Amino acid sequence: MNYIGSKHTLSKFIKNTILKTVEEDISQIVFCDLFAGTGAISKTFKPIVKQVITNDIEYYSFVLNRNYVGNHSKYDYSNFLNTLNELEGVEGFVFQNYSEDGKAGRLYFSSENGKKIDAIRQEIEHWKTEEKINNDLYYYLLASLIESADKVANTASVYGAYLKSLKKTAQKNLELKSATFTATKNSHQVFNEDANELIKKISGNVLYLDPPYNARQYGANYHILNTIAIYDSFEPKGKTGLRTYYKSSYCKKNEVKKSFEELIKNATFNYIFLSYNNEGLMTDNEVETIMKKYGKYSLATTNYQRFKADKTENRNHKATSTVEYLHILEKEL
Ligand SMILES: C[S@@+](CC[C@H](N)C(=O)[O-])C[C@H]1O[C@@H](n2cnc3c(N)ncnc32)[C@H](O)[C@@H]1O
């Protein structure tokens, strides 16, 4: 998924830095990814640690990680996918409010795909209510739907706006493809809470933090994914059909430092790693000053090429060079 701040391409750097720093046997540690997003870092550590605790305030992210991390025993789900792929389309909430030919005239999906998303989403819920599927399968199917819908969305990158006409990938018919997860012997924990609240209830060895670093709120930029995942009924607002969304203090210049310091203070973890980049709301000096108060601080950096999506249909990606910082704290507990 094309996700703002995804650490997919940086996962090697992050993993290697963490392995070099942490002195304990990695297979015995509890690793927490508190702002998990697409789960890139949780997925990296899931096969090598004792337990992953993963969390994100956005429900679509919880659904993805409930599958990627929470699911840990292999099972053949292909029959369920086949049945869902064969469903007739339904003119439901996504079709009416976010699709071509729907009553609202918003072009996030083709008419076909909007109806297919509704049909699949309704059937998954029906199976759950009828107890034909358990929670593991429910979240696996929802994660598969979120990923597959995202592939045919008619946007330049995020859901803050849709394109004026259907781009090539949005014209393709949605095919429900299997989301994946790695099987592990141990089980893991998945939460959908405010990081600053959850931190008071958990503990472990390594805490990885990747909060938003600028003013872009995830709830606004990925509102359609929440709408598909939650599938409630509400009055979509304005041209883009926005739902009410969570506003993170990490995206607010005048609140971020206070939230960050509280988080570090309340963390019961031996090592804390913070990903932050050079364009963030907090400067690297501000981060360092806060972290230094709570133990031994150091810094690892890497240069990398970031690709910025143009707001045009043909997406001429532009590469820009940025510095990614991994702030490290060995906390005095
Ligand atoms: C930079 S992204 C994380 C990207 C992730 N590491 C990845 O590779 O996909 C930041 C995430 O923090 C989440 N978030 C923002 N404020 C939060 C809060 N107060 N508590 C928990 N999660 C929050 C957002 O929903 C978003 O998914």
Tab-separated table of C-alpha atoms in Angstrom, residues 6-309:
chain	number	residue	atom	x	y	z
A	6	SER	CA	5.485	3.753	5.425
A	7	LYS	CA	8.728	2.180	6.615
A	8	HIS	CA	8.623	-0.602	4.054
A	9	THR	CA	11.790	0.595	2.263
A	10	LEU	CA	13.518	1.499	5.549
A	11	SER	CA	12.745	-1.741	7.369
A	12	LYS	CA	16.248	-3.195	6.826
A	13	PHE	CA	17.945	-0.105	8.254
A	14	ILE	CA	15.580	-0.088	11.239
A	15	LYS	CA	15.945	-3.816	11.882
A	16	ASN	CA	19.750	-3.748	11.637
A	17	THR	CA	20.065	-0.728	13.921
A	18	ILE	CA	17.787	-2.318	16.510
A	19	LEU	CA	19.661	-5.657	16.354
A	20	LYS	CA	23.010	-3.872	16.773
A	21	THR	CA	21.798	-1.858	19.761
A	22	VAL	CA	19.805	-4.348	21.793
A	23	GLU	CA	21.960	-6.600	23.920
A	24	GLU	CA	19.312	-9.147	24.896
A	25	ASP	CA	18.602	-12.364	22.934
A	26	ILE	CA	16.218	-11.081	20.240
A	27	SER	CA	14.186	-14.310	20.230
A	28	GLN	CA	13.214	-13.646	23.842
A	29	ILE	CA	12.056	-10.053	23.607
A	30	VAL	CA	8.667	-8.340	23.572
A	31	PHE	CA	8.667	-5.835	20.714
A	32	CYS	CA	6.068	-3.082	20.475
A	33	ASP	CA	5.172	-1.126	17.312
A	34	LEU	CA	2.972	1.598	18.791
A	35	PHE	CA	2.103	3.541	15.596
A	36	ALA	CA	1.984	0.551	13.267
A	37	GLY	CA	0.247	1.912	10.104
A	38	THR	CA	0.689	-0.749	7.413
A	39	GLY	CA	2.560	-2.968	9.864
A	40	ALA	CA	5.837	-2.949	7.906
A	41	ILE	CA	7.941	-2.991	11.087
A	42	SER	CA	5.671	-5.357	13.040
A	43	LYS	CA	5.875	-7.812	10.145
A	44	THR	CA	9.677	-7.539	10.105
A	45	PHE	CA	9.975	-8.442	13.789
A	46	LYS	CA	7.103	-10.935	14.107
A	47	PRO	CA	9.146	-14.004	13.017
A	48	ILE	CA	12.220	-13.191	15.134
A	49	VAL	CA	10.917	-12.070	18.529
A	50	LYS	CA	8.941	-13.755	21.307
A	51	GLN	CA	5.966	-11.445	21.017
A	52	VAL	CA	4.887	-8.407	19.000
A	53	ILE	CA	2.509	-5.839	20.463
A	54	THR	CA	1.117	-3.748	17.636
A	55	ASN	CA	-1.185	-0.731	17.748
A	56	ASP	CA	-2.687	2.079	15.696
A	57	ILE	CA	-5.497	4.535	16.380
A	58	GLU	CA	-6.999	4.093	12.883
A	59	TYR	CA	-9.414	1.186	12.525
A	60	TYR	CA	-8.318	0.206	8.968
A	61	SER	CA	-4.783	-0.134	10.314
A	62	PHE	CA	-6.010	-2.242	13.230
A	63	VAL	CA	-7.806	-4.534	10.744
A	64	LEU	CA	-4.658	-4.936	8.620
A	65	ASN	CA	-2.465	-5.646	11.637
A	66	ARG	CA	-5.021	-7.892	13.290
A	67	ASN	CA	-4.414	-10.064	10.244
A	68	TYR	CA	-0.678	-9.500	9.533
A	69	VAL	CA	0.341	-9.819	13.185
A	70	GLY	CA	-2.618	-11.233	15.123
A	71	ASN	CA	-3.120	-14.188	12.776
A	72	HIS	CA	-0.352	-16.684	13.325
A	73	SER	CA	-1.649	-20.173	12.433
A	74	LYS	CA	-1.787	-21.181	8.769
A	75	TYR	CA	-5.141	-22.167	7.336
A	76	ASP	CA	-6.476	-22.479	3.798
A	77	TYR	CA	-8.942	-19.631	3.324
A	78	SER	CA	-9.194	-19.825	-0.481
A	79	ASN	CA	-12.794	-21.132	-0.557
A	80	PHE	CA	-14.033	-18.044	1.229
A	81	LEU	CA	-12.203	-15.744	-1.197
A	82	ASN	CA	-13.631	-17.612	-4.198
A	83	THR	CA	-17.193	-17.312	-2.894
A	84	LEU	CA	-16.773	-13.575	-2.242
A	85	ASN	CA	-15.247	-12.992	-5.675
A	86	GLU	CA	-18.292	-14.547	-7.339
A	87	LEU	CA	-20.881	-12.333	-5.613
A	88	GLU	CA	-23.220	-10.095	-7.658
A	89	GLY	CA	-22.613	-6.383	-7.007
A	90	VAL	CA	-24.915	-4.502	-4.614
A	91	GLU	CA	-25.858	-0.786	-4.742
A	92	GLY	CA	-24.916	-0.101	-1.106
A	93	PHE	CA	-23.252	2.703	0.875
A	94	VAL	CA	-19.907	2.704	-0.968
A	95	PHE	CA	-21.577	2.601	-4.372
A	96	GLN	CA	-24.032	5.415	-3.538
A	97	ASN	CA	-21.550	7.751	-1.853
A	98	TYR	CA	-18.166	7.056	-3.395
A	99	SER	CA	-18.614	5.510	-6.839
A	100	GLU	CA	-19.321	6.333	-10.447
A	101	ASP	CA	-23.122	6.474	-11.074
A	102	GLY	CA	-23.805	6.670	-7.295
A	103	LYS	CA	-26.174	9.387	-6.028
A	104	ALA	CA	-23.321	11.537	-4.612
A	105	GLY	CA	-21.253	11.657	-7.817
A	106	ARG	CA	-17.903	11.028	-6.100
A	107	LEU	CA	-15.472	9.139	-8.278
A	108	TYR	CA	-13.366	7.108	-5.836
A	109	PHE	CA	-14.328	3.814	-7.497
A	110	SER	CA	-15.814	2.621	-10.774
A	111	SER	CA	-19.490	1.684	-10.636
A	112	GLU	CA	-18.650	-2.040	-10.852
A	113	ASN	CA	-16.041	-1.878	-8.105
A	114	GLY	CA	-18.209	0.204	-5.754
A	115	LYS	CA	-20.977	-2.407	-6.009
A	116	LYS	CA	-18.502	-5.244	-5.542
A	117	ILE	CA	-17.012	-3.664	-2.404
A	118	ASP	CA	-20.536	-3.359	-0.943
A	119	ALA	CA	-21.444	-6.950	-1.794
A	120	ILE	CA	-18.236	-8.404	-0.347
A	121	ARG	CA	-18.308	-6.206	2.761
A	122	GLN	CA	-21.934	-7.097	3.523
A	123	GLU	CA	-21.327	-10.828	3.065
A	124	ILE	CA	-18.298	-10.804	5.394
A	125	GLU	CA	-20.430	-9.152	8.083
A	126	HIS	CA	-23.258	-11.600	7.471
A	127	TRP	CA	-20.888	-14.563	7.919
A	128	LYS	CA	-19.611	-13.037	11.158
A	129	THR	CA	-23.121	-12.477	12.540
A	130	GLU	CA	-24.147	-16.007	11.579
A	131	GLU	CA	-20.952	-17.312	13.251
A	132	LYS	CA	-19.816	-18.977	10.035
A	133	ILE	CA	-16.384	-17.416	10.507
A	134	ASN	CA	-14.252	-16.737	13.571
A	135	ASN	CA	-12.418	-13.486	14.348
A	136	ASP	CA	-9.163	-14.614	12.692
A	137	LEU	CA	-10.935	-15.267	9.421
A	138	TYR	CA	-13.098	-12.137	9.731
A	139	TYR	CA	-10.044	-9.857	9.952
A	140	TYR	CA	-8.187	-11.808	7.284
A	141	LEU	CA	-11.097	-11.258	4.856
A	142	LEU	CA	-11.465	-7.582	5.814
A	143	ALA	CA	-7.716	-7.022	5.353
A	144	SER	CA	-7.931	-8.705	1.943
A	145	LEU	CA	-10.815	-6.380	1.000
A	146	ILE	CA	-9.013	-3.221	2.180
A	147	GLU	CA	-5.877	-4.126	0.203
A	148	SER	CA	-7.833	-5.103	-2.909
A	149	ALA	CA	-10.067	-1.987	-2.832
A	150	ASP	CA	-7.004	0.243	-2.358
A	151	LYS	CA	-5.499	-1.186	-5.564
A	152	VAL	CA	-8.449	0.010	-7.683
A	153	ALA	CA	-9.064	3.354	-5.942
A	154	ASN	CA	-9.254	6.345	-8.273
A	155	THR	CA	-6.862	8.616	-6.374
A	156	ALA	CA	-3.398	10.069	-6.973
A	157	SER	CA	-2.159	8.543	-3.720
A	158	VAL	CA	-4.277	9.321	-0.644
A	159	TYR	CA	-8.067	9.633	-0.237
A	160	GLY	CA	-8.066	13.409	0.386
A	161	ALA	CA	-9.365	13.757	-3.198
A	162	TYR	CA	-10.396	11.631	-6.157
A	163	LEU	CA	-9.377	12.068	-9.789
A	164	LYS	CA	-11.733	13.668	-12.317
A	165	SER	CA	-11.845	10.631	-14.566
A	166	LEU	CA	-11.149	6.965	-13.927
A	167	LYS	CA	-7.446	6.180	-14.236
A	168	LYS	CA	-6.310	2.891	-15.756
A	169	THR	CA	-5.922	0.897	-12.553
A	170	ALA	CA	-9.324	2.137	-11.304
A	171	GLN	CA	-10.973	0.797	-14.481
A	172	LYS	CA	-9.776	-2.738	-13.696
A	173	ASN	CA	-12.276	-4.998	-11.969
A	174	LEU	CA	-11.620	-5.479	-8.276
A	175	GLU	CA	-10.387	-8.957	-7.535
A	176	LEU	CA	-10.334	-9.993	-3.899
A	177	LYS	CA	-6.750	-11.174	-3.398
A	178	SER	CA	-5.460	-12.916	-0.333
A	179	ALA	CA	-3.815	-10.760	2.314
A	180	THR	CA	-0.817	-12.520	3.820
A	181	PHE	CA	0.544	-13.227	7.279
A	182	THR	CA	3.482	-15.177	8.650
A	183	ALA	CA	2.814	-18.220	10.805
A	184	THR	CA	4.577	-18.176	14.182
A	185	LYS	CA	4.598	-20.483	17.191
A	186	ASN	CA	3.792	-17.676	19.603
A	187	SER	CA	0.761	-15.415	19.676
A	188	HIS	CA	0.822	-11.610	19.521
A	189	GLN	CA	-1.258	-8.661	20.688
A	190	VAL	CA	-3.053	-6.106	18.507
A	191	PHE	CA	-4.619	-2.868	19.785
A	192	ASN	CA	-6.629	0.036	18.373
A	193	GLU	CA	-5.954	2.733	20.957
A	194	ASP	CA	-4.400	6.125	21.474
A	195	ALA	CA	-0.670	5.457	21.929
A	196	ASN	CA	-0.501	7.707	24.992
A	197	GLU	CA	-3.248	5.722	26.730
A	198	LEU	CA	-2.037	2.256	25.722
A	199	ILE	CA	1.529	2.944	26.879
A	200	LYS	CA	0.327	3.054	30.497
A	201	LYS	CA	-0.978	-0.533	30.254
A	202	ILE	CA	1.850	-2.402	28.499
A	203	SER	CA	5.525	-3.198	29.031
A	204	GLY	CA	8.325	-4.987	27.205
A	205	ASN	CA	11.903	-4.783	25.948
A	206	VAL	CA	11.850	-2.755	22.723
A	207	LEU	CA	9.458	0.058	21.889
A	208	TYR	CA	9.445	1.279	18.293
A	209	LEU	CA	7.779	4.649	17.707
A	210	ASP	CA	6.810	5.982	14.294
A	211	PRO	CA	4.303	8.766	14.948
A	212	PRO	CA	3.114	11.110	12.195
A	213	TYR	CA	5.750	13.800	11.700
A	214	ASN	CA	3.731	16.482	9.945
A	215	ALA	CA	0.244	18.031	9.982
A	216	ARG	CA	-1.343	15.478	7.671
A	217	GLN	CA	-3.980	13.583	9.653
A	218	TYR	CA	-4.231	9.906	8.719
A	219	GLY	CA	-7.974	9.732	9.484
A	220	ALA	CA	-8.643	12.338	6.769
A	221	ASN	CA	-6.183	10.954	4.236
A	222	TYR	CA	-7.447	7.365	4.511
A	223	HIS	CA	-11.106	7.984	5.420
A	224	ILE	CA	-12.435	5.651	2.710
A	225	LEU	CA	-10.466	2.725	4.143
A	226	ASN	CA	-12.074	3.378	7.527
A	227	THR	CA	-15.499	3.570	5.894
A	228	ILE	CA	-15.024	0.190	4.230
A	229	ALA	CA	-13.567	-1.336	7.403
A	230	ILE	CA	-16.181	0.056	9.825
A	231	TYR	CA	-19.079	-0.031	7.329
A	232	ASP	CA	-21.436	2.103	9.374
A	233	SER	CA	-23.967	4.577	8.076
A	234	PHE	CA	-23.283	8.333	8.348
A	235	GLU	CA	-23.757	11.567	6.410
A	236	PRO	CA	-20.602	11.999	4.258
A	237	LYS	CA	-19.404	15.602	4.330
A	238	GLY	CA	-18.423	17.864	1.444
A	239	LYS	CA	-16.954	17.168	-1.942
A	240	THR	CA	-14.784	14.275	-0.754
A	241	GLY	CA	-17.412	12.647	1.489
A	242	LEU	CA	-15.312	12.845	4.643
A	243	ARG	CA	-16.437	11.085	7.826
A	244	THR	CA	-15.745	12.403	11.343
A	245	TYR	CA	-12.121	11.532	11.989
A	246	TYR	CA	-9.614	11.328	14.838
A	247	LYS	CA	-7.223	14.270	15.079
A	248	SER	CA	-3.847	13.202	16.416
A	249	SER	CA	-1.861	15.499	18.708
A	250	TYR	CA	1.276	14.274	16.882
A	251	CYS	CA	0.046	16.255	13.846
A	252	LYS	CA	-0.291	19.507	15.828
A	253	LYS	CA	2.691	21.827	16.230
A	254	ASN	CA	1.524	23.151	19.611
A	255	GLU	CA	0.740	19.717	21.140
A	256	VAL	CA	3.291	17.299	19.739
A	257	LYS	CA	6.131	17.941	22.206
A	258	LYS	CA	3.900	17.501	25.251
A	259	SER	CA	2.408	14.239	23.917
A	260	PHE	CA	5.818	12.916	22.952
A	261	GLU	CA	7.387	13.634	26.321
A	262	GLU	CA	4.452	12.059	28.159
A	263	LEU	CA	4.816	8.955	26.019
A	264	ILE	CA	8.542	8.597	26.726
A	265	LYS	CA	7.994	9.238	30.426
A	266	ASN	CA	5.246	6.605	30.756
A	267	ALA	CA	7.002	3.908	28.700
A	268	THR	CA	8.066	0.765	30.590
A	269	PHE	CA	10.489	-0.509	27.922
A	270	ASN	CA	14.279	-0.873	28.123
A	271	TYR	CA	14.964	0.456	24.629
A	272	ILE	CA	13.007	3.079	22.713
A	273	PHE	CA	13.577	3.758	18.998
A	274	LEU	CA	11.926	6.738	17.313
A	275	SER	CA	11.727	7.189	13.541
A	276	TYR	CA	11.455	10.833	12.597
A	277	ASN	CA	12.578	12.730	9.546
A	278	ASN	CA	14.213	16.079	8.925
A	279	GLU	CA	10.935	17.713	7.876
A	280	GLY	CA	9.106	16.895	11.120
A	281	LEU	CA	7.090	19.166	13.463
A	282	MET	CA	9.697	18.567	16.193
A	283	THR	CA	13.320	19.399	15.378
A	284	ASP	CA	15.972	16.750	16.024
A	285	ASN	CA	17.293	18.918	18.874
A	286	GLU	CA	13.884	18.997	20.512
A	287	VAL	CA	13.588	15.215	20.254
A	288	GLU	CA	17.067	14.745	21.669
A	289	THR	CA	16.430	17.110	24.595
A	290	ILE	CA	13.275	15.237	25.573
A	291	MET	CA	14.767	11.751	25.219
A	292	LYS	CA	17.998	12.625	27.071
A	293	LYS	CA	16.027	13.359	30.229
A	294	TYR	CA	15.089	9.664	30.486
A	295	GLY	CA	18.352	7.781	29.882
A	296	LYS	CA	21.231	7.205	27.448
A	297	TYR	CA	20.597	8.771	24.043
A	298	SER	CA	22.159	8.125	20.619
A	299	LEU	CA	21.241	8.669	16.973
A	300	ALA	CA	21.410	6.647	13.746
A	301	THR	CA	20.678	8.197	10.349
A	302	THR	CA	20.327	7.122	6.750
A	303	ASN	CA	19.804	8.998	3.479
A	304	TYR	CA	17.097	7.713	1.291
A	305	GLN	CA	15.150	8.565	-1.841
A	306	ARG	CA	11.541	9.364	-1.199
A	307	PHE	CA	9.059	9.273	-4.048
A	308	LYS	CA	6.447	11.988	-4.125
A	309	ALA	CA	3.272	11.287	-6.074
